[in-house]
Tab-separated table of C-alpha atoms and ligand atoms in Angstrom:
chain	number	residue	atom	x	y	z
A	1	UNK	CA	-0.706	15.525	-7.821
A	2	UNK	CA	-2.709	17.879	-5.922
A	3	UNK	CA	-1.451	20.782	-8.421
A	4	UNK	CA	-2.968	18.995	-11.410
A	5	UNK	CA	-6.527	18.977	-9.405
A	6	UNK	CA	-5.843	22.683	-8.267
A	7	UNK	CA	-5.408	23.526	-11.883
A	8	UNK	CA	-8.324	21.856	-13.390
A	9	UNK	CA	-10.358	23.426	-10.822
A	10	UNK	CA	-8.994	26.319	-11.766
A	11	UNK	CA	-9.301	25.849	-15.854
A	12	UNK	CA	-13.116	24.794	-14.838
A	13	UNK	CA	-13.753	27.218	-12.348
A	14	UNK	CA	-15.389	25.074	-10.126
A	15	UNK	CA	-14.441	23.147	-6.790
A	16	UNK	CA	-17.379	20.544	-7.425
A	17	UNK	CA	-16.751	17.261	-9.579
A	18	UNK	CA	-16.068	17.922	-12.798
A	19	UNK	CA	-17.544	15.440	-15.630
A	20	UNK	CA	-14.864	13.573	-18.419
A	21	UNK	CA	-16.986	15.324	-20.738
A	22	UNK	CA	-20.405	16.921	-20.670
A	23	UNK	CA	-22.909	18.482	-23.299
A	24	UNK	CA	-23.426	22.200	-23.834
A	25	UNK	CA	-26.965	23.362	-25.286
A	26	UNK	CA	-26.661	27.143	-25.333
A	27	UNK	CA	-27.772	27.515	-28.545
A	28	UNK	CA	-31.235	26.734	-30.310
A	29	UNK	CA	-31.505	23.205	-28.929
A	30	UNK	CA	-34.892	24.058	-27.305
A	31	UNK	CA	-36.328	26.378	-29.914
A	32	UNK	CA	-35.670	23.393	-32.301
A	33	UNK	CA	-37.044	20.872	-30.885
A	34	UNK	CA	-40.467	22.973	-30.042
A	35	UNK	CA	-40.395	23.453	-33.478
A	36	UNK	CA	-40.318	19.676	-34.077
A	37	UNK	CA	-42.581	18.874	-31.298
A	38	UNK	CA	-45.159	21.013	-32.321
A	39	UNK	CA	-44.931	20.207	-36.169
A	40	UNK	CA	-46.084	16.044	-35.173
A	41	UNK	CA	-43.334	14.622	-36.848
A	42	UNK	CA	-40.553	13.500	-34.032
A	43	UNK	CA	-39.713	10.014	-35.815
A	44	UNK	CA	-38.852	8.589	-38.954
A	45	UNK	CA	-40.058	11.579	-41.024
A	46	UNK	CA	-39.467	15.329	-40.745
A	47	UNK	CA	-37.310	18.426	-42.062
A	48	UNK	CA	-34.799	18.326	-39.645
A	49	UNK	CA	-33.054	15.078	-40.881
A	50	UNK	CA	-32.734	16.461	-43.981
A	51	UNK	CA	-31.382	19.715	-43.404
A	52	UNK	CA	-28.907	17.695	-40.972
A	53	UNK	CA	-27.514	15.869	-43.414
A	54	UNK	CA	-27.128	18.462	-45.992
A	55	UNK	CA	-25.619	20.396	-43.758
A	56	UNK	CA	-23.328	17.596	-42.618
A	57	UNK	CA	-22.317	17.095	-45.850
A	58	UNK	CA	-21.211	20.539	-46.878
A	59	UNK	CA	-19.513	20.770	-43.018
A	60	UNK	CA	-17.171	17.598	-44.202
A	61	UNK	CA	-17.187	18.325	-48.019
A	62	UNK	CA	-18.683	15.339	-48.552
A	63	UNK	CA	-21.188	15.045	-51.427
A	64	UNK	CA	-23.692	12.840	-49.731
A	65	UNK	CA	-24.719	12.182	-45.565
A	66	UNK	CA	-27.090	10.112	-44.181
A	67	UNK	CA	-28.067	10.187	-40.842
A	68	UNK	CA	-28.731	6.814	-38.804
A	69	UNK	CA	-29.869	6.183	-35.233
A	70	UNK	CA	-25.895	5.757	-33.635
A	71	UNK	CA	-22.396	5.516	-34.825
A	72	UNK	CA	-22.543	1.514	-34.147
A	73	UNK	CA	-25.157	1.268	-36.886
A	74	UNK	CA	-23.156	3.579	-38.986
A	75	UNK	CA	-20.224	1.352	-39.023
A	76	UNK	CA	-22.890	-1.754	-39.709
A	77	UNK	CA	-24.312	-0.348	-42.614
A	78	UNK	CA	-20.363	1.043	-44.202
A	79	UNK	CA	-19.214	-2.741	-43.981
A	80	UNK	CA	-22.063	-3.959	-45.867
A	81	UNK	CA	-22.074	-1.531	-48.327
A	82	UNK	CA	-18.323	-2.621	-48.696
A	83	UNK	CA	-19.114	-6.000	-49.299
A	84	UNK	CA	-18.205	-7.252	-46.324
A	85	UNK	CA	-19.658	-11.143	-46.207
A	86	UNK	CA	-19.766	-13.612	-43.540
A	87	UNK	CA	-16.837	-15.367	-43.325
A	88	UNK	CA	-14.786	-12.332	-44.808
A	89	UNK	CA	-12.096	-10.170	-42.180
A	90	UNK	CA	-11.297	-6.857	-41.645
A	91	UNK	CA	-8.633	-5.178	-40.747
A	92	UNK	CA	-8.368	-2.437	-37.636
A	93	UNK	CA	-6.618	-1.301	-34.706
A	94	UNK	CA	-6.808	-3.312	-31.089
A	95	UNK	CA	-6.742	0.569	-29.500
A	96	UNK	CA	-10.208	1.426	-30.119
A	97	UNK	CA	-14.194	1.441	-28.557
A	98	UNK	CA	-15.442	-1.660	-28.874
A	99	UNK	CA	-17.741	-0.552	-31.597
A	100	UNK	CA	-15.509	-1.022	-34.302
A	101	UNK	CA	-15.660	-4.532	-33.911
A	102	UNK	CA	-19.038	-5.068	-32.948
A	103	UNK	CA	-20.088	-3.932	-36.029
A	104	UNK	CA	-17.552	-6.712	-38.014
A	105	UNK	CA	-19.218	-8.588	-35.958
A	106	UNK	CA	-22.482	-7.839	-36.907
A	107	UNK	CA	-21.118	-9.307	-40.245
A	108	UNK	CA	-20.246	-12.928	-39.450
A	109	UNK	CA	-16.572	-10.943	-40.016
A	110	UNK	CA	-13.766	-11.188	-37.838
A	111	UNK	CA	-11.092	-8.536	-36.770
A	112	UNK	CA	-7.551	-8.827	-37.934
A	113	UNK	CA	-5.136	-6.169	-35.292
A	114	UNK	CA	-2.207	-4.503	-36.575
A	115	UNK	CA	-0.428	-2.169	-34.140
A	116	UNK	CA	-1.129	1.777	-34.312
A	117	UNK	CA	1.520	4.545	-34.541
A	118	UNK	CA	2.681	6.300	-31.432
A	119	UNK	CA	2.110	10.044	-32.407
A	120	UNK	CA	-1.322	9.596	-33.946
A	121	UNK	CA	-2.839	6.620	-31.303
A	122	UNK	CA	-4.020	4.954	-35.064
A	123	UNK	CA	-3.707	2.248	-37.572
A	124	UNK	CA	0.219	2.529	-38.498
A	125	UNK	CA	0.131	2.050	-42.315
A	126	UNK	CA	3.977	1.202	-41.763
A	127	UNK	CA	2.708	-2.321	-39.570
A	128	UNK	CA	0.155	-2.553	-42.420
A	129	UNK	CA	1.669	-2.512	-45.294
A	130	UNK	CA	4.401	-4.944	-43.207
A	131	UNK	CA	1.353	-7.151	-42.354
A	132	UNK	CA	-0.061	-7.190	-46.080
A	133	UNK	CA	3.067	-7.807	-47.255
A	134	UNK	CA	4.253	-11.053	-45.160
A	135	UNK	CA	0.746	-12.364	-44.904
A	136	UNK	CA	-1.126	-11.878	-47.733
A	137	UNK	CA	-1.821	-11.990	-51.297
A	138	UNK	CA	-4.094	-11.448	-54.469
A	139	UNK	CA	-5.930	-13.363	-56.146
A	140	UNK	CA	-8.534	-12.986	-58.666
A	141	UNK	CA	-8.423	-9.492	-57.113
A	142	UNK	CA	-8.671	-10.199	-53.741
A	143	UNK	CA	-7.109	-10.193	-50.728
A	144	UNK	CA	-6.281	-13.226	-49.616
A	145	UNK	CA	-4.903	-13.873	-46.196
A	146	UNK	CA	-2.627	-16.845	-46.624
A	147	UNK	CA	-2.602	-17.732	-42.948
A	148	UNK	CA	-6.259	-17.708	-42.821
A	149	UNK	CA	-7.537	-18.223	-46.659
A	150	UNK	CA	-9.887	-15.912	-45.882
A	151	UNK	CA	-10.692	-13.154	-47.874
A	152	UNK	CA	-9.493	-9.182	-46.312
A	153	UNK	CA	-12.563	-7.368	-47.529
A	154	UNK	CA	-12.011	-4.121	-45.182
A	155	UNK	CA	-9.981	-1.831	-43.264
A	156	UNK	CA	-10.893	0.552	-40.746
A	157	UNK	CA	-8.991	2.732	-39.398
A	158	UNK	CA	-9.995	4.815	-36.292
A	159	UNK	CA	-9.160	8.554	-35.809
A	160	UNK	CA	-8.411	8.220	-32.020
A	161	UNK	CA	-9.719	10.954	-29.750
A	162	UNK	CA	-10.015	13.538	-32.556
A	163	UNK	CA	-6.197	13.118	-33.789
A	164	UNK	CA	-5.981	12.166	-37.345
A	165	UNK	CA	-4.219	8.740	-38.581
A	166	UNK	CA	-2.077	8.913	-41.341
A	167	UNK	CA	-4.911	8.298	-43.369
A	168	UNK	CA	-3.462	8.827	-47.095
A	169	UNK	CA	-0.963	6.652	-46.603
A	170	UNK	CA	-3.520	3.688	-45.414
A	171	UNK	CA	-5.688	4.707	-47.974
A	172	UNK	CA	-2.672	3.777	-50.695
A	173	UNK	CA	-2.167	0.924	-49.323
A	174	UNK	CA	-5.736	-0.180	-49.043
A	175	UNK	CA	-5.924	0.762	-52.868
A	176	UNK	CA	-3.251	-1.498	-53.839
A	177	UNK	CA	-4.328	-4.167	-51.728
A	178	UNK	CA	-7.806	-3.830	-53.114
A	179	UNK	CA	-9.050	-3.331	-49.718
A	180	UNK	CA	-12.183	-1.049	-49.071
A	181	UNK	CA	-11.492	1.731	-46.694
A	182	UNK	CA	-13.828	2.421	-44.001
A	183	UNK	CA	-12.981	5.234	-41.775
A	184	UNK	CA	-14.502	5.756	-37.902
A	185	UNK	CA	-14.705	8.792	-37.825
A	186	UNK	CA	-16.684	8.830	-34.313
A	187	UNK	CA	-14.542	10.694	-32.779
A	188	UNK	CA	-12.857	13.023	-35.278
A	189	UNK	CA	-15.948	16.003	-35.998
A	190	UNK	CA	-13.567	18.763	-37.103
A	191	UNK	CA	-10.657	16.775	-37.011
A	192	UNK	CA	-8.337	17.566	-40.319
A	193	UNK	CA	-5.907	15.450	-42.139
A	194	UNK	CA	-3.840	17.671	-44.390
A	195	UNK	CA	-6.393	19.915	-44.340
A	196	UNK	CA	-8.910	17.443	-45.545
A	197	UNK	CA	-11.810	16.407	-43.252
A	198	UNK	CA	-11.410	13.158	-41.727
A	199	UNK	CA	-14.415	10.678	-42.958
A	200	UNK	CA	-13.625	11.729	-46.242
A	201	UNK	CA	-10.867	9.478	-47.385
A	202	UNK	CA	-12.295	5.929	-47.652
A	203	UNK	CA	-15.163	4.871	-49.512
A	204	UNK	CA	-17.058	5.247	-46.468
A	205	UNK	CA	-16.528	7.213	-43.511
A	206	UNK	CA	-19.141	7.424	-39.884
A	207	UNK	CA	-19.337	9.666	-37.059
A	208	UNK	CA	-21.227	9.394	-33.526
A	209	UNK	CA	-23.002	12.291	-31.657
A	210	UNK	CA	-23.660	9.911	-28.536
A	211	UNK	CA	-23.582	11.775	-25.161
A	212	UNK	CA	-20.336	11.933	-25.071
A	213	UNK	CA	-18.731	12.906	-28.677
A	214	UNK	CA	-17.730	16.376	-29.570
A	215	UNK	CA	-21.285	17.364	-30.273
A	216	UNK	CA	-24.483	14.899	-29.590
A	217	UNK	CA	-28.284	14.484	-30.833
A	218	UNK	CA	-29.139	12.166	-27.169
A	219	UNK	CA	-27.784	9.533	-29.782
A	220	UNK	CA	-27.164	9.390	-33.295
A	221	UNK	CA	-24.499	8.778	-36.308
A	222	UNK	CA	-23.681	9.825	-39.969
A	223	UNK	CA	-22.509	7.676	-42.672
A	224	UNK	CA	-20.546	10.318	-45.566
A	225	UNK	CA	-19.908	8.725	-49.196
A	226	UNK	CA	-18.596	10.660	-52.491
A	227	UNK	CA	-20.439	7.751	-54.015
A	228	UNK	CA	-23.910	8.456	-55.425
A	229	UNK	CA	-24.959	4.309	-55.688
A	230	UNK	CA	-23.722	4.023	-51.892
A	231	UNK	CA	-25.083	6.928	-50.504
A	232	UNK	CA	-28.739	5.741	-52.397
A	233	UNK	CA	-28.061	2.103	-50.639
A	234	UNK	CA	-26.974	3.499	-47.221
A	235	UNK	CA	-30.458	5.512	-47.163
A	236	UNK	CA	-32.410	2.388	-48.682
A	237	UNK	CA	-30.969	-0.139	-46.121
A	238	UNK	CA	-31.177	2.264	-43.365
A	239	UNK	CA	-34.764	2.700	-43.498
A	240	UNK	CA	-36.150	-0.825	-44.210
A	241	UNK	CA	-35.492	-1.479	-47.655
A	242	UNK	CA	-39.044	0.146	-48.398
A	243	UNK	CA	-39.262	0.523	-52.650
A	244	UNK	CA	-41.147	4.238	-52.701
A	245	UNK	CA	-44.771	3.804	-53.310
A	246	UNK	CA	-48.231	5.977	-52.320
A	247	UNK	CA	-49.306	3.102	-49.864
A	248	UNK	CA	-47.668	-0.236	-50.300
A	249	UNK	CA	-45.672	-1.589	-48.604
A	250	UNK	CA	-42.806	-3.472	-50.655
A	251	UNK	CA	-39.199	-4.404	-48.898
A	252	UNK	CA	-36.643	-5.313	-51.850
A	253	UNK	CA	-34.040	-6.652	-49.237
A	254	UNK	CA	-33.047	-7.302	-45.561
A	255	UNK	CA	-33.319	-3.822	-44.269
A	256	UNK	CA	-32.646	-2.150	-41.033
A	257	UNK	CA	-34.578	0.410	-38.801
A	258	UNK	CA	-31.836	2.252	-38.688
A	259	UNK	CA	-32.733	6.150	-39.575
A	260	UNK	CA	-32.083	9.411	-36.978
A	261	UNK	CA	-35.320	10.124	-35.539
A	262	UNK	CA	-36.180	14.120	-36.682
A	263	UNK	CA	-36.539	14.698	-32.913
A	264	UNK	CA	-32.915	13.456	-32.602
A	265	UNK	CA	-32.038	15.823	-35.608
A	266	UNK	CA	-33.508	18.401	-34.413
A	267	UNK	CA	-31.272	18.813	-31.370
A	268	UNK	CA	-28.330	18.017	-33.745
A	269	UNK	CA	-29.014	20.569	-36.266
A	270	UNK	CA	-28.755	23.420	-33.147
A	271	UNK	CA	-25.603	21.741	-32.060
A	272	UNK	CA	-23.542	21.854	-35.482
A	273	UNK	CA	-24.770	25.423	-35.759
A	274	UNK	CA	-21.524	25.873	-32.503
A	275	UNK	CA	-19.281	23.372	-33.609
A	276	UNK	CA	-17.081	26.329	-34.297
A	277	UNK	CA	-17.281	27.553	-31.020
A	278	UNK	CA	-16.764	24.123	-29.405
A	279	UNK	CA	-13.980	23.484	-31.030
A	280	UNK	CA	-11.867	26.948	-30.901
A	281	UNK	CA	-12.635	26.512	-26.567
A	282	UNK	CA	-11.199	22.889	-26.834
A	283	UNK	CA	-8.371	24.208	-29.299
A	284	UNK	CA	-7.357	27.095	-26.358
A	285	UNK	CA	-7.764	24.054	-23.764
A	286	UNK	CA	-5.184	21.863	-25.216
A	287	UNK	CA	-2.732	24.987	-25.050
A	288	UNK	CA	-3.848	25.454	-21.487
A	289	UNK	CA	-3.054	22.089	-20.154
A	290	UNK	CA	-0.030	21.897	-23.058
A	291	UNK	CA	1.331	24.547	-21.325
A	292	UNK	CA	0.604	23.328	-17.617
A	293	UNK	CA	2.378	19.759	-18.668
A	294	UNK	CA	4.900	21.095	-20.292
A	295	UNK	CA	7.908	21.301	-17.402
A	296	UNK	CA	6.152	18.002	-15.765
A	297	UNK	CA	9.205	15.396	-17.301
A	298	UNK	CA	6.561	12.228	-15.646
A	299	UNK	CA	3.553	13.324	-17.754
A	300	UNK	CA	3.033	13.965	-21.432
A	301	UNK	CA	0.366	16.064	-23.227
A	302	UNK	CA	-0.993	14.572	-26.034
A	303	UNK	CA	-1.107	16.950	-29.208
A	304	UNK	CA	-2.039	16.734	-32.603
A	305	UNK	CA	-0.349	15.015	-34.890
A	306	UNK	CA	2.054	16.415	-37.918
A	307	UNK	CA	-0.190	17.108	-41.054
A	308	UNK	CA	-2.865	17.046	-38.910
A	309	UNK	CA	-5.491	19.587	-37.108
A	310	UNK	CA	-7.116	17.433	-34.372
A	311	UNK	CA	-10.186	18.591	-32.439
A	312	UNK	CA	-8.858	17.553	-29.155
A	313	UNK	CA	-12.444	15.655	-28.860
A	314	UNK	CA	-11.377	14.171	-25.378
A	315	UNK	CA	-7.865	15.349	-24.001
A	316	UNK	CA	-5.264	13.111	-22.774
A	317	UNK	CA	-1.668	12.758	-21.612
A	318	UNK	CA	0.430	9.618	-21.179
A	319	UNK	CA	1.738	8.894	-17.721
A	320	UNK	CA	5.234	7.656	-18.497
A	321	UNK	CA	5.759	5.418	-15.129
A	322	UNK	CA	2.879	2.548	-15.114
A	323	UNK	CA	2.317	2.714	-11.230
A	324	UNK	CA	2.066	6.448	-11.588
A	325	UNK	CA	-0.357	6.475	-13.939
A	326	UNK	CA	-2.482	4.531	-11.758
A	327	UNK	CA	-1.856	7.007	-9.027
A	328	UNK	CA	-3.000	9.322	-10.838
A	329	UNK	CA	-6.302	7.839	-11.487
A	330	UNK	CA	-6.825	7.086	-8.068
A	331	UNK	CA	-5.762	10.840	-6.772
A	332	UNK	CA	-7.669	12.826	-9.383
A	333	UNK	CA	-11.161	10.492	-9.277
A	334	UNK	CA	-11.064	10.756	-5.507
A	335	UNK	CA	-10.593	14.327	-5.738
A	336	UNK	CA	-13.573	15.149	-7.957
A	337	UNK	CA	-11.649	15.631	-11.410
A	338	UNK	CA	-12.851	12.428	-13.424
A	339	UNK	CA	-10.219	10.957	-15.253
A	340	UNK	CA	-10.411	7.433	-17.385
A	341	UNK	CA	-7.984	4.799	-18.627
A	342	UNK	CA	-8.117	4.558	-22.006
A	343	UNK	CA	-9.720	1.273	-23.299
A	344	UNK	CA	-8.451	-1.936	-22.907
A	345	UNK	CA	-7.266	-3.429	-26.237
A	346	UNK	CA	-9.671	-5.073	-28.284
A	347	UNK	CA	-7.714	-8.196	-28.638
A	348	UNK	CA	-7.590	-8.932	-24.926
A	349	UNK	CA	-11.292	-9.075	-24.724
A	350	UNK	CA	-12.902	-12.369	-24.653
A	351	UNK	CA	-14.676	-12.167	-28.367
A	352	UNK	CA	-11.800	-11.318	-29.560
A	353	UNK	CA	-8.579	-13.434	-28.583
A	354	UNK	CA	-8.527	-16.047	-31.044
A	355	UNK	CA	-8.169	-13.048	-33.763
A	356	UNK	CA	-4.998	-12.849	-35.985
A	357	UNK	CA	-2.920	-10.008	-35.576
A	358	UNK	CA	0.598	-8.032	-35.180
A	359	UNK	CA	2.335	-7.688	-32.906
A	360	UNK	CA	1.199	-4.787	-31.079
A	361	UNK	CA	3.662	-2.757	-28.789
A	362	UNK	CA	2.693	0.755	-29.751
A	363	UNK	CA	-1.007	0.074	-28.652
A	364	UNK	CA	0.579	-2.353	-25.747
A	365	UNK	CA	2.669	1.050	-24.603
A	366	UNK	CA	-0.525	3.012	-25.044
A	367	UNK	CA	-2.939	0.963	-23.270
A	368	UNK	CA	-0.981	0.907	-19.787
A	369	UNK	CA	0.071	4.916	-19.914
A	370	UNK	CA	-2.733	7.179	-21.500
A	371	UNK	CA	-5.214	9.047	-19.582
A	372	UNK	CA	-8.174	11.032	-20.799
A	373	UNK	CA	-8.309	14.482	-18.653
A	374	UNK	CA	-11.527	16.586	-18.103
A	375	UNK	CA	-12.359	18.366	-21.533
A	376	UNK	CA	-15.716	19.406	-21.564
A	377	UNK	CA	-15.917	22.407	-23.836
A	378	UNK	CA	-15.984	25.459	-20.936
A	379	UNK	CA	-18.392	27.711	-22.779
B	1	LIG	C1	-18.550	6.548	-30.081
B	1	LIG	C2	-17.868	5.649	-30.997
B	1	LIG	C3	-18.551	4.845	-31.938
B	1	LIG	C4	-20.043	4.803	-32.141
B	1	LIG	O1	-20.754	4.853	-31.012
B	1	LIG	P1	-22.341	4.980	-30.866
B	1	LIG	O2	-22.477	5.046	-29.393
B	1	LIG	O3	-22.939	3.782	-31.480
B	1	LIG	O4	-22.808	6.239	-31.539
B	1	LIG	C5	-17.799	4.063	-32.803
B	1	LIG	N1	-16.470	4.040	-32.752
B	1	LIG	C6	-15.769	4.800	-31.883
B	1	LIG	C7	-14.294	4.755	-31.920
B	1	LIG	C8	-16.437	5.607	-30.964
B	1	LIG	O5	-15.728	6.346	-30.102
């Protein structure tokens, strides 16, 4: 194992520890947020929000962003603005960050798991459409869950690491199921699914720019809609539900304090300006290490799926043998290259257990092999 630490010291150029993933602000981060400093107006009001989002928007070819304060409250606000009800489920994958179903949580909703696909780490819409189809019906135009009797309201599907789902196939089957698709996008900034942004697919799609995503505002998230109404509600509800007016203050509904402070903008407006840049260095270090795993028959390198253009967000590579992979955590932490499992399945946390779902050997298989390697962009 000690040639898989040489050569990520070598691909990093460094003999000190080398971080999962860290930021890069080489561009006009700091001249940006001077700018926004010394205009007064670092919170809930300012330029750079706006130009963020319309921005955003054209980056995704989406007609409408709106920026919020993380992904988390992203996803929140998507499954409300689905409908989503106390009481109601939603559909998603047990292979994700626990985010996803916090924010069904959030609801009063509960998470229903069907398995993922092996070559994309996401929602299979073949165990969906087999889940749908043995467990559910409509009614009154519903989606009733006949095991349950409770109504499906939602699916969301999460674009794992940067590689794309098939996510026009679960978008069919959401259609005929009348089930709203929500997409997580989190992780899947210039991520392409038939050469169609991922986000853009469902009714509603969110991304993250936490510390640790592909590019970051400190913390922040984007909801994207096609939908005029929803992409009016999404700001409304976001911001406190405050009805426009000179001086008074009049709340029509439950809102949230949920808007992207301009000072957060302001550092993400100077990061999307290198997205590009990011994303060609991560592109050229997925060949790298591609190329590097390639004769090892123990180890694989995950790559992007068919169909798909992934943005290799955080690299990984599944470590066939079980007690090898755990070797290999071990040898490469202790060595200064930081490696991590990837999460444990959603389902086998305590909040979720008691949740219905399928059975789930693809993300079972998953769980116990893959590895996320150092893939900070090198720039
Ligand atoms: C990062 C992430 C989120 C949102 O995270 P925040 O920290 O709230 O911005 C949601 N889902 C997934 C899959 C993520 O990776």
């Amino acid at each position: 194992m000690q040639d898989i630490v040489d050569f990520i010291q070598k691909t990093f150029n460094t003999k000190e520890f080398i971080p999962l993933h860290e930021p890069r602000f080489i561009g006009n981060e700091k001249k940006y947020l001077n700018d926004c400093i010394d205009s007064t107006f670092v919170s809930s009001v300012g330029t750079y929000v706006d130009k963020f989002e319309k921005i955003f928007a054209q980056k995704t070819g989406s007609k409408y962003a709106i920026a919020t304060v993380n992904g988390t409250s992203a996803l929140h606000v998507s499954l409300i603005l689905s409908d989503v009800i106390r009481g109601d489920e939603v559909i998603t994958q047990p292979l994700t960050f626990i985010a996803t179903c916090n924010a069904i949580d959030y609801i009063g909703a509960r998470p229903v798991f069907v398995d993922v696909d092996l070559d994309t780490m996401g929602l299979s819409p073949f165990a969906l459409k087999d889940f749908l189809e043995k467990n559910c019906e409509i009614v009154e135009n519903q989606c009733i869950n006949k095991t349950t009797d409770k109504v499906i309201r939602a699916c969301v599907p999460m674009h794992t690491f940067g590689h794309p789902c098939k996510i026009d196939e679960i978008r069919n089957i959401c259609n005929a199921w009348n089930i709203t698709l929500v997409e997580d996008a989190a992780e899947s900034l210039g991520s392409y699914y038939k050469n169609q942004h991922t986000g853009t697919f469902g009714k509603l799609g969110t991304f993250s720019f936490n510390g640790n995503k592909i590019i970051t505002s400190g913390g922040g998230g984007v909801i994207v809609t096609d939908d005029e109404k929803l992409a009016q509600r999404a700001k409304h509800i976001t911001t406190t539900a405050k009805v426009p007016h000179k001086w008074e203050y009049t709340h029509d509904e439950i809102g949230y304090n949920y808007r992207m402070p301009n000072l957060n903008a302001a550092l993400l407006v100077a990061q999307l300006e290198q997205v590009e840049n990011f994303l060609e260095d991560k592109r050229e270090l997925a060949s790298e290490y591609k190329k590097f795993f390639d004769p090892n028959k123990e180890i694989d390198f995950v790559q992007e799926p068919e169909n798909a253009k992934s943005n290799y967000w955080l690299q990984s590579v599944i470590v066939k043998d079980i007690i090898k992979r755990n070797k290999f955590l071990e040898y490469t932490n202790r060595n200064g290259v930081m490696t991590r499992p990837i999460w444990k399945l959603m389902n086998e946390l305590k909040m979720f257990k008691d949740c219905q779902s399928t059975s789930l050997n693809n993300a079972k298989y998953l769980e116990e092999r893959v590895v996320n390697i150092t893939s900070s962009v090198r720039l």
